[in-house]
PDB file of C-alpha atoms in Angstrom:
ATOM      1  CA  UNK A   1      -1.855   1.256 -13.883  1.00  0.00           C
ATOM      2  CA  UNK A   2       1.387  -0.412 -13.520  1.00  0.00           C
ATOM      3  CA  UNK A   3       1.473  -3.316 -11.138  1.00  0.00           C
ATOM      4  CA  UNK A   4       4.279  -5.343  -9.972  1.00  0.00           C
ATOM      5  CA  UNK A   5       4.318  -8.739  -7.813  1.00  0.00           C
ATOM      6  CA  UNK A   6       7.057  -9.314  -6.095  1.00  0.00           C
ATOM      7  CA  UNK A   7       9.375 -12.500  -4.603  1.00  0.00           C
ATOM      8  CA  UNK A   8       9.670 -11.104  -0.678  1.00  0.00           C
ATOM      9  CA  UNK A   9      12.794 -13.347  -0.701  1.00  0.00           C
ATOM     10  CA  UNK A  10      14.645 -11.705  -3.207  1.00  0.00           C
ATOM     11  CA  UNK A  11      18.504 -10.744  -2.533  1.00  0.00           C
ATOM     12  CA  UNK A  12      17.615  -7.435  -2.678  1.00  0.00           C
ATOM     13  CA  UNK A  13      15.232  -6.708  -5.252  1.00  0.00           C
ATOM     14  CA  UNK A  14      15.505  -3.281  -6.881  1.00  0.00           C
ATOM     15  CA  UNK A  15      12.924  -2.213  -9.611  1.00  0.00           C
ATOM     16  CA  UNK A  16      12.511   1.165 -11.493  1.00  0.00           C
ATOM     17  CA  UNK A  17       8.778   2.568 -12.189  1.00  0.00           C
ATOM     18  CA  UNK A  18       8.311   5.390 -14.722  1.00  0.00           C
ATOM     19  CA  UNK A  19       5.020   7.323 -14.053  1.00  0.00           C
ATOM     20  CA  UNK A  20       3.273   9.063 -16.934  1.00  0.00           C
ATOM     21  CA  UNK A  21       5.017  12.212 -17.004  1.00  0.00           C
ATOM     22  CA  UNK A  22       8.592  10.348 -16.775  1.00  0.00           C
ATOM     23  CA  UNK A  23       9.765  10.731 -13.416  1.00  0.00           C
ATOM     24  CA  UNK A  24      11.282   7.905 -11.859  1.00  0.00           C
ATOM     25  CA  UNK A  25      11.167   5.529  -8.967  1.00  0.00           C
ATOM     26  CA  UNK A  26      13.323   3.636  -7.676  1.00  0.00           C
ATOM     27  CA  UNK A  27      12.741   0.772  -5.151  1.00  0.00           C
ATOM     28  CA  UNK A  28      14.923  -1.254  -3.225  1.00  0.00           C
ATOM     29  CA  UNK A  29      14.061  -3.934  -0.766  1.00  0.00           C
ATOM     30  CA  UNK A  30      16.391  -6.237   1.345  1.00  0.00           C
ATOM     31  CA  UNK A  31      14.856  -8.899   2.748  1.00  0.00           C
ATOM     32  CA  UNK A  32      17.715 -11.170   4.384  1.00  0.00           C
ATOM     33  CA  UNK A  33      16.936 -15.047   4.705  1.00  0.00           C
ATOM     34  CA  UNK A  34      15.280 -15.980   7.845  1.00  0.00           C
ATOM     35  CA  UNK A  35      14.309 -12.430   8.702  1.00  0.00           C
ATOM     36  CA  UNK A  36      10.225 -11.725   8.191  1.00  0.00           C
ATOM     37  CA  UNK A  37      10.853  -8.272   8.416  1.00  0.00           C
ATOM     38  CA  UNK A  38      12.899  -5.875   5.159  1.00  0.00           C
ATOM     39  CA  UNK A  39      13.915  -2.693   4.515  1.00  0.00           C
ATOM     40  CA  UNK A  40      12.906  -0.465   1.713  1.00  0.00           C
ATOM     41  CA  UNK A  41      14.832   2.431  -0.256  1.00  0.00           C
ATOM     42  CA  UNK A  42      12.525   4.744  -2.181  1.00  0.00           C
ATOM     43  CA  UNK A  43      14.274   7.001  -4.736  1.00  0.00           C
ATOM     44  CA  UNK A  44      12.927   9.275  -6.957  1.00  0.00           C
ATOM     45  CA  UNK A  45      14.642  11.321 -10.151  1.00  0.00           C
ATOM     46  CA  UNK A  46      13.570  13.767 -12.200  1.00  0.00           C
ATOM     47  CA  UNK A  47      11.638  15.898  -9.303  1.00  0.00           C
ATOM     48  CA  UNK A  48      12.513  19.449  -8.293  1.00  0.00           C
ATOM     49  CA  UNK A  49      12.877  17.881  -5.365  1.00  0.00           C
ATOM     50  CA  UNK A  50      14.057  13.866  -5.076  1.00  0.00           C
ATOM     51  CA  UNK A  51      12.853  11.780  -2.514  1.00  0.00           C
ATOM     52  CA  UNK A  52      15.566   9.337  -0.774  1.00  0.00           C
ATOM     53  CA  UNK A  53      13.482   7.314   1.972  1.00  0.00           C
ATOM     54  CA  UNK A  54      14.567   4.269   3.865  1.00  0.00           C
ATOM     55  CA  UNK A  55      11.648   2.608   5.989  1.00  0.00           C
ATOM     56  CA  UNK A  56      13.502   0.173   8.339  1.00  0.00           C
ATOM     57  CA  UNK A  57      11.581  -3.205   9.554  1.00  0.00           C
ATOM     58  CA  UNK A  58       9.187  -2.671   6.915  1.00  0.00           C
ATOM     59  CA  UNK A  59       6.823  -5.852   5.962  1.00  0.00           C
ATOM     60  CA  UNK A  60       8.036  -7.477   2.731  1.00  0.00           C
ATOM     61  CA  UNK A  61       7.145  -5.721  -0.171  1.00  0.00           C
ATOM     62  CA  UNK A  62       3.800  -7.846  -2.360  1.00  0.00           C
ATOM     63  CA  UNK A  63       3.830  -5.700  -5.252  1.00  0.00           C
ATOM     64  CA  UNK A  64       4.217  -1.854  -6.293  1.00  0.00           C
ATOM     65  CA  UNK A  65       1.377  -0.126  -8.024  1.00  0.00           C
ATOM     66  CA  UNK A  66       1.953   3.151  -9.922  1.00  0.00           C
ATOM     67  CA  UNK A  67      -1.235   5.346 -10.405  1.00  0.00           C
ATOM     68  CA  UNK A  68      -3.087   8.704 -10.731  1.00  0.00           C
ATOM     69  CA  UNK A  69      -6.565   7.901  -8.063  1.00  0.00           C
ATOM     70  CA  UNK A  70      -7.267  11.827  -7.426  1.00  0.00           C
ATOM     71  CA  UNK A  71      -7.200  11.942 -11.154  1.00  0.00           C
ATOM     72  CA  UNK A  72      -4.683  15.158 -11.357  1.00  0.00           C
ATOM     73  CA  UNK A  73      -2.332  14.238 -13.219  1.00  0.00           C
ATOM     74  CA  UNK A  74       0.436  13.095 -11.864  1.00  0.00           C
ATOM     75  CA  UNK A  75       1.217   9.292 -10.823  1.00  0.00           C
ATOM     76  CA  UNK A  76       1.796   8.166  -7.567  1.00  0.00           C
ATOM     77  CA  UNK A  77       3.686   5.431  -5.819  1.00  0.00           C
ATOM     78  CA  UNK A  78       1.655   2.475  -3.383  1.00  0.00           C
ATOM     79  CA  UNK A  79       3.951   0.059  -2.026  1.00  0.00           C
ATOM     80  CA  UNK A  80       1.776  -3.397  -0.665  1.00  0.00           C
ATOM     81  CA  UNK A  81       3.150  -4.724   2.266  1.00  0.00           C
ATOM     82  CA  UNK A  82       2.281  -8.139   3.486  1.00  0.00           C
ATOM     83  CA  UNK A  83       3.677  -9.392   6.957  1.00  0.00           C
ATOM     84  CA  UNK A  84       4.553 -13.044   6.917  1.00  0.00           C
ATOM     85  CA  UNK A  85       3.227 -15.705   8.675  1.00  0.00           C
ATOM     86  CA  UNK A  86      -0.069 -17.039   9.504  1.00  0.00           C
ATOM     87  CA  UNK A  87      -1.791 -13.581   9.476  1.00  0.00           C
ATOM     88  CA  UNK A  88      -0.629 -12.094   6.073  1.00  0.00           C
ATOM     89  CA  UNK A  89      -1.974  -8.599   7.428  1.00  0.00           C
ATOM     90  CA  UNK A  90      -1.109  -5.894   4.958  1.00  0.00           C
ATOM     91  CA  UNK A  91      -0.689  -2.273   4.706  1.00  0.00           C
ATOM     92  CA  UNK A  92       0.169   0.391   2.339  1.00  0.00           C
ATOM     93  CA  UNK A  93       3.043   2.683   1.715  1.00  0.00           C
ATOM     94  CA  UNK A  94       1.962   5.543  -0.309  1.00  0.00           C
ATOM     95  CA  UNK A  95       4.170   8.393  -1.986  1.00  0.00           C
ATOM     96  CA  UNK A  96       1.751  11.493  -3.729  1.00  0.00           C
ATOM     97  CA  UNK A  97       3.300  13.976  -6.613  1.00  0.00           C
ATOM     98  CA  UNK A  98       3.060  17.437  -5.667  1.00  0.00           C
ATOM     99  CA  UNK A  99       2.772  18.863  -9.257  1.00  0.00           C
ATOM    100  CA  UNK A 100       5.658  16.974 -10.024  1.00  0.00           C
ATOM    101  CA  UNK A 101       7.831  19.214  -7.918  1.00  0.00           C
ATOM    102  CA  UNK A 102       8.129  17.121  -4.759  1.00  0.00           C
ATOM    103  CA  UNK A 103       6.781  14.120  -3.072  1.00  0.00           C
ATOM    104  CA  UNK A 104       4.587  13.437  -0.019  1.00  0.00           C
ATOM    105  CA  UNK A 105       3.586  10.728   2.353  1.00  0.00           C
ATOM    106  CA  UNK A 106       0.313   9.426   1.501  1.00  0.00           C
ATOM    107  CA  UNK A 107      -1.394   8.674   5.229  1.00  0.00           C
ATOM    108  CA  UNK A 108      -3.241   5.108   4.867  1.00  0.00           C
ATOM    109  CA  UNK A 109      -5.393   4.806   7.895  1.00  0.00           C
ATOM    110  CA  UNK A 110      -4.277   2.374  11.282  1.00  0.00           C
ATOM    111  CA  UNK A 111      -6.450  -0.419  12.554  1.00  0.00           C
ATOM    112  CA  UNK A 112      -7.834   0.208  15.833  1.00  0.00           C
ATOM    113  CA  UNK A 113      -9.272  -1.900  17.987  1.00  0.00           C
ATOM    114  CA  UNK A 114     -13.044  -1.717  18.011  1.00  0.00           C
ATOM    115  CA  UNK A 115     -13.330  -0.203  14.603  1.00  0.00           C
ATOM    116  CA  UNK A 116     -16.158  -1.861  12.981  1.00  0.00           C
ATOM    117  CA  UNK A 117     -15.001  -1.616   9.412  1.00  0.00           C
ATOM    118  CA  UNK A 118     -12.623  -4.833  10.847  1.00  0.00           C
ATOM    119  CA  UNK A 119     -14.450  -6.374  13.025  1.00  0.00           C
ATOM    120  CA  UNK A 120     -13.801 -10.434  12.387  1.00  0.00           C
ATOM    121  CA  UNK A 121     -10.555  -9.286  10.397  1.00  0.00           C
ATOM    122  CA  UNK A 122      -7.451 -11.413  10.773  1.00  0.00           C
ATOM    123  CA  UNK A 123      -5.361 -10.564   7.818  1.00  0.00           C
ATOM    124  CA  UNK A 124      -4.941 -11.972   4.665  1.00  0.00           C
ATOM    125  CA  UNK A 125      -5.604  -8.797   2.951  1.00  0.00           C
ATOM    126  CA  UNK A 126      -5.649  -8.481  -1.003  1.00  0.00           C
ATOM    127  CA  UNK A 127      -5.684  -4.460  -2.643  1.00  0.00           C
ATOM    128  CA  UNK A 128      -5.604  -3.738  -5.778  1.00  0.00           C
ATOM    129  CA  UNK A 129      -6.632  -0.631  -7.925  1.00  0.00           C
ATOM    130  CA  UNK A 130      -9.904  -0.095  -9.808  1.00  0.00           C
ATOM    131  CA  UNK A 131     -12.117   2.624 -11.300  1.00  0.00           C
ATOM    132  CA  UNK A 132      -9.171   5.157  -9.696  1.00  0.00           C
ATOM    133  CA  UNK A 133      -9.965   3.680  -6.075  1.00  0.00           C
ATOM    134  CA  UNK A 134      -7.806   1.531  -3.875  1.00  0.00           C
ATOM    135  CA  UNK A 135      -9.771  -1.755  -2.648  1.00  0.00           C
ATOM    136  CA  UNK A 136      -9.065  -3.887   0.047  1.00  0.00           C
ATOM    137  CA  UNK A 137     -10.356  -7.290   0.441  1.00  0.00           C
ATOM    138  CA  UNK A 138     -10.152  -9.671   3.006  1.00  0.00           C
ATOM    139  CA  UNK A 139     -11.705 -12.374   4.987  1.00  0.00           C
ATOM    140  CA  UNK A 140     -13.685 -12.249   8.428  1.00  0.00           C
ATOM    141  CA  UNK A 141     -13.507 -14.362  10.612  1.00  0.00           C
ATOM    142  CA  UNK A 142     -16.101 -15.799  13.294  1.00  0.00           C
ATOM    143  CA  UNK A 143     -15.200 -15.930  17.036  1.00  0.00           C
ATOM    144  CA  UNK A 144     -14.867 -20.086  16.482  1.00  0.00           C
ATOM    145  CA  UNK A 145     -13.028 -19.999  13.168  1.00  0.00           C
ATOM    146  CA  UNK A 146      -9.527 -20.791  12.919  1.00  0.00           C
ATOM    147  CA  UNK A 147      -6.887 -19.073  10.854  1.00  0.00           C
ATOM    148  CA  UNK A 148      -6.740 -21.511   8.571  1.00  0.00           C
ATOM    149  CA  UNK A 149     -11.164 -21.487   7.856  1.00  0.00           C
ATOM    150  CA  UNK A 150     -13.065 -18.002   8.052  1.00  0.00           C
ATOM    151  CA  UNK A 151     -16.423 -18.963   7.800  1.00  0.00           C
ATOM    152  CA  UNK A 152     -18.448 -15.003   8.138  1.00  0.00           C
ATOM    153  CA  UNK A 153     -17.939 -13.807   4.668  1.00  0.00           C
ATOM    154  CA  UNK A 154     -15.443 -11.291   2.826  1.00  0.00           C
ATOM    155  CA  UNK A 155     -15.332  -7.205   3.269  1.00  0.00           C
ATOM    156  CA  UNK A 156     -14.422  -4.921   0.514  1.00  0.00           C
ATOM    157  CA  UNK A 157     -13.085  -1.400   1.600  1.00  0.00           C
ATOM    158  CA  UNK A 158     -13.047   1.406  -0.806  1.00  0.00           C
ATOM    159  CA  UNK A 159     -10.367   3.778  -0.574  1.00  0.00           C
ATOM    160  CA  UNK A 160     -10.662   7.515  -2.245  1.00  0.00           C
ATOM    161  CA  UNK A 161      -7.375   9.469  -2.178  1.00  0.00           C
ATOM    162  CA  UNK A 162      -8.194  13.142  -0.919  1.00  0.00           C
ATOM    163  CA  UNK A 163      -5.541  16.539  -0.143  1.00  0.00           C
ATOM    164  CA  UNK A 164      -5.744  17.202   3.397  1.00  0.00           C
ATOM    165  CA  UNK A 165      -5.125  20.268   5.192  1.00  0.00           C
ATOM    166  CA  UNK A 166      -1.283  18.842   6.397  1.00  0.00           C
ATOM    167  CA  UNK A 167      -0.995  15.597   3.905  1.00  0.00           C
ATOM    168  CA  UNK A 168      -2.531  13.348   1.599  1.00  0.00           C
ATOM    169  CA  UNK A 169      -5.011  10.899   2.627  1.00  0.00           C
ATOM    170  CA  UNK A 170      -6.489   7.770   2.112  1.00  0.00           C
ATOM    171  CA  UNK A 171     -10.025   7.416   3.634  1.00  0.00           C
ATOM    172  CA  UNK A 172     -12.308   4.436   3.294  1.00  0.00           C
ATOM    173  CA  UNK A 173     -15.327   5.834   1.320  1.00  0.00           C
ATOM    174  CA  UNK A 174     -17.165   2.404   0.939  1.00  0.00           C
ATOM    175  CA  UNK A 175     -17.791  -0.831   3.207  1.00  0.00           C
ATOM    176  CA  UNK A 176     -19.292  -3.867   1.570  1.00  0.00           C
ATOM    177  CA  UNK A 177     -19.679  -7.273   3.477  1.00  0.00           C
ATOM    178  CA  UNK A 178     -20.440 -10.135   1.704  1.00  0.00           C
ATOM    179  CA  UNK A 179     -21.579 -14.084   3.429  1.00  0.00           C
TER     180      UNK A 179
END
């Protein structure tokens, strides 16, 4: 696992991440001062066919994590987003080798309204990468808690990566709340 943090002010920041089979990735954010929102460049070499990606009013990157989760072989690319202010709510842009041929968008699920897996959530989201599963950790929140004080516990999602019949997914396999 290869993990990166990074600085969302940076003027642009612009990494490259070499999987285990020595492909390349190649990541560029801007993120211009007093703007909360950045765009991202994803490039890849060394594929049959490269990617060359630019996600416009993107969230500011947190940090890049490089990894195999469906165990296959072949690395791929999560990109943590973080939105600023008081919320913090994150997301994940996800990349998945195809044999090392090609690249494809790995779908990580919405939040919709009413869906009990975030019920009481108000962002502040942490994920990070363990046993080849993508966790998600935040805290809840009680109707009478501010932003600032969530007083009903934490919730730990488990994500497993699976092949779908049109793309790649990642679907929560495991809820835990905690008080």
């Amino acid at each position: 696992v290869m993990i990166l943090n990074y600085d969302a002010y940076a003027q642009p920041n612009q990494n490259e991440y070499k999987t285990n089979t020595g492909k390349i990735f190649s990541i560029t954010e801007k993120h211009p001062y007093g703007q909360s929102l950045s765009t991202i460049e994803i490039k890849s070499s060394g594929f049959e066919y490269n990617l060359d990606e630019k996600i416009e009013d993107s969230d500011p990157i947190k940090e890049i994590i490089i990894d195999d989760l469906d165990n296959n072989g072949f690395d791929e690319l999560y990109i943590i987003t973080v939105s600023s202010g008081s919320g913090s709510y994150g997301n994940v842009l996800a990349f998945a080798s195809n044999r090392d041929l090609s690249l494809s968008r790995i779908n990580f699920p919405d939040i919709h309204k009413g869906d009990k897996l975030f019920k009481g959530y108000m962002g502040h989201d942490s994920f990070s990468i363990i046993n080849k599963k993508l966790l998600r950790v935040f805290p809840l929140y009680l109707p009478a808690d501010k932003q600032s004080a969530p007083t009903g516990g934490m919730r730990k999602l488990t994500y497993d990566l699976h092949q779908g019949e049109a793309a790649w997914q990642l679907q929560v396999e495991n809820s835990i709340e905690t008080k």
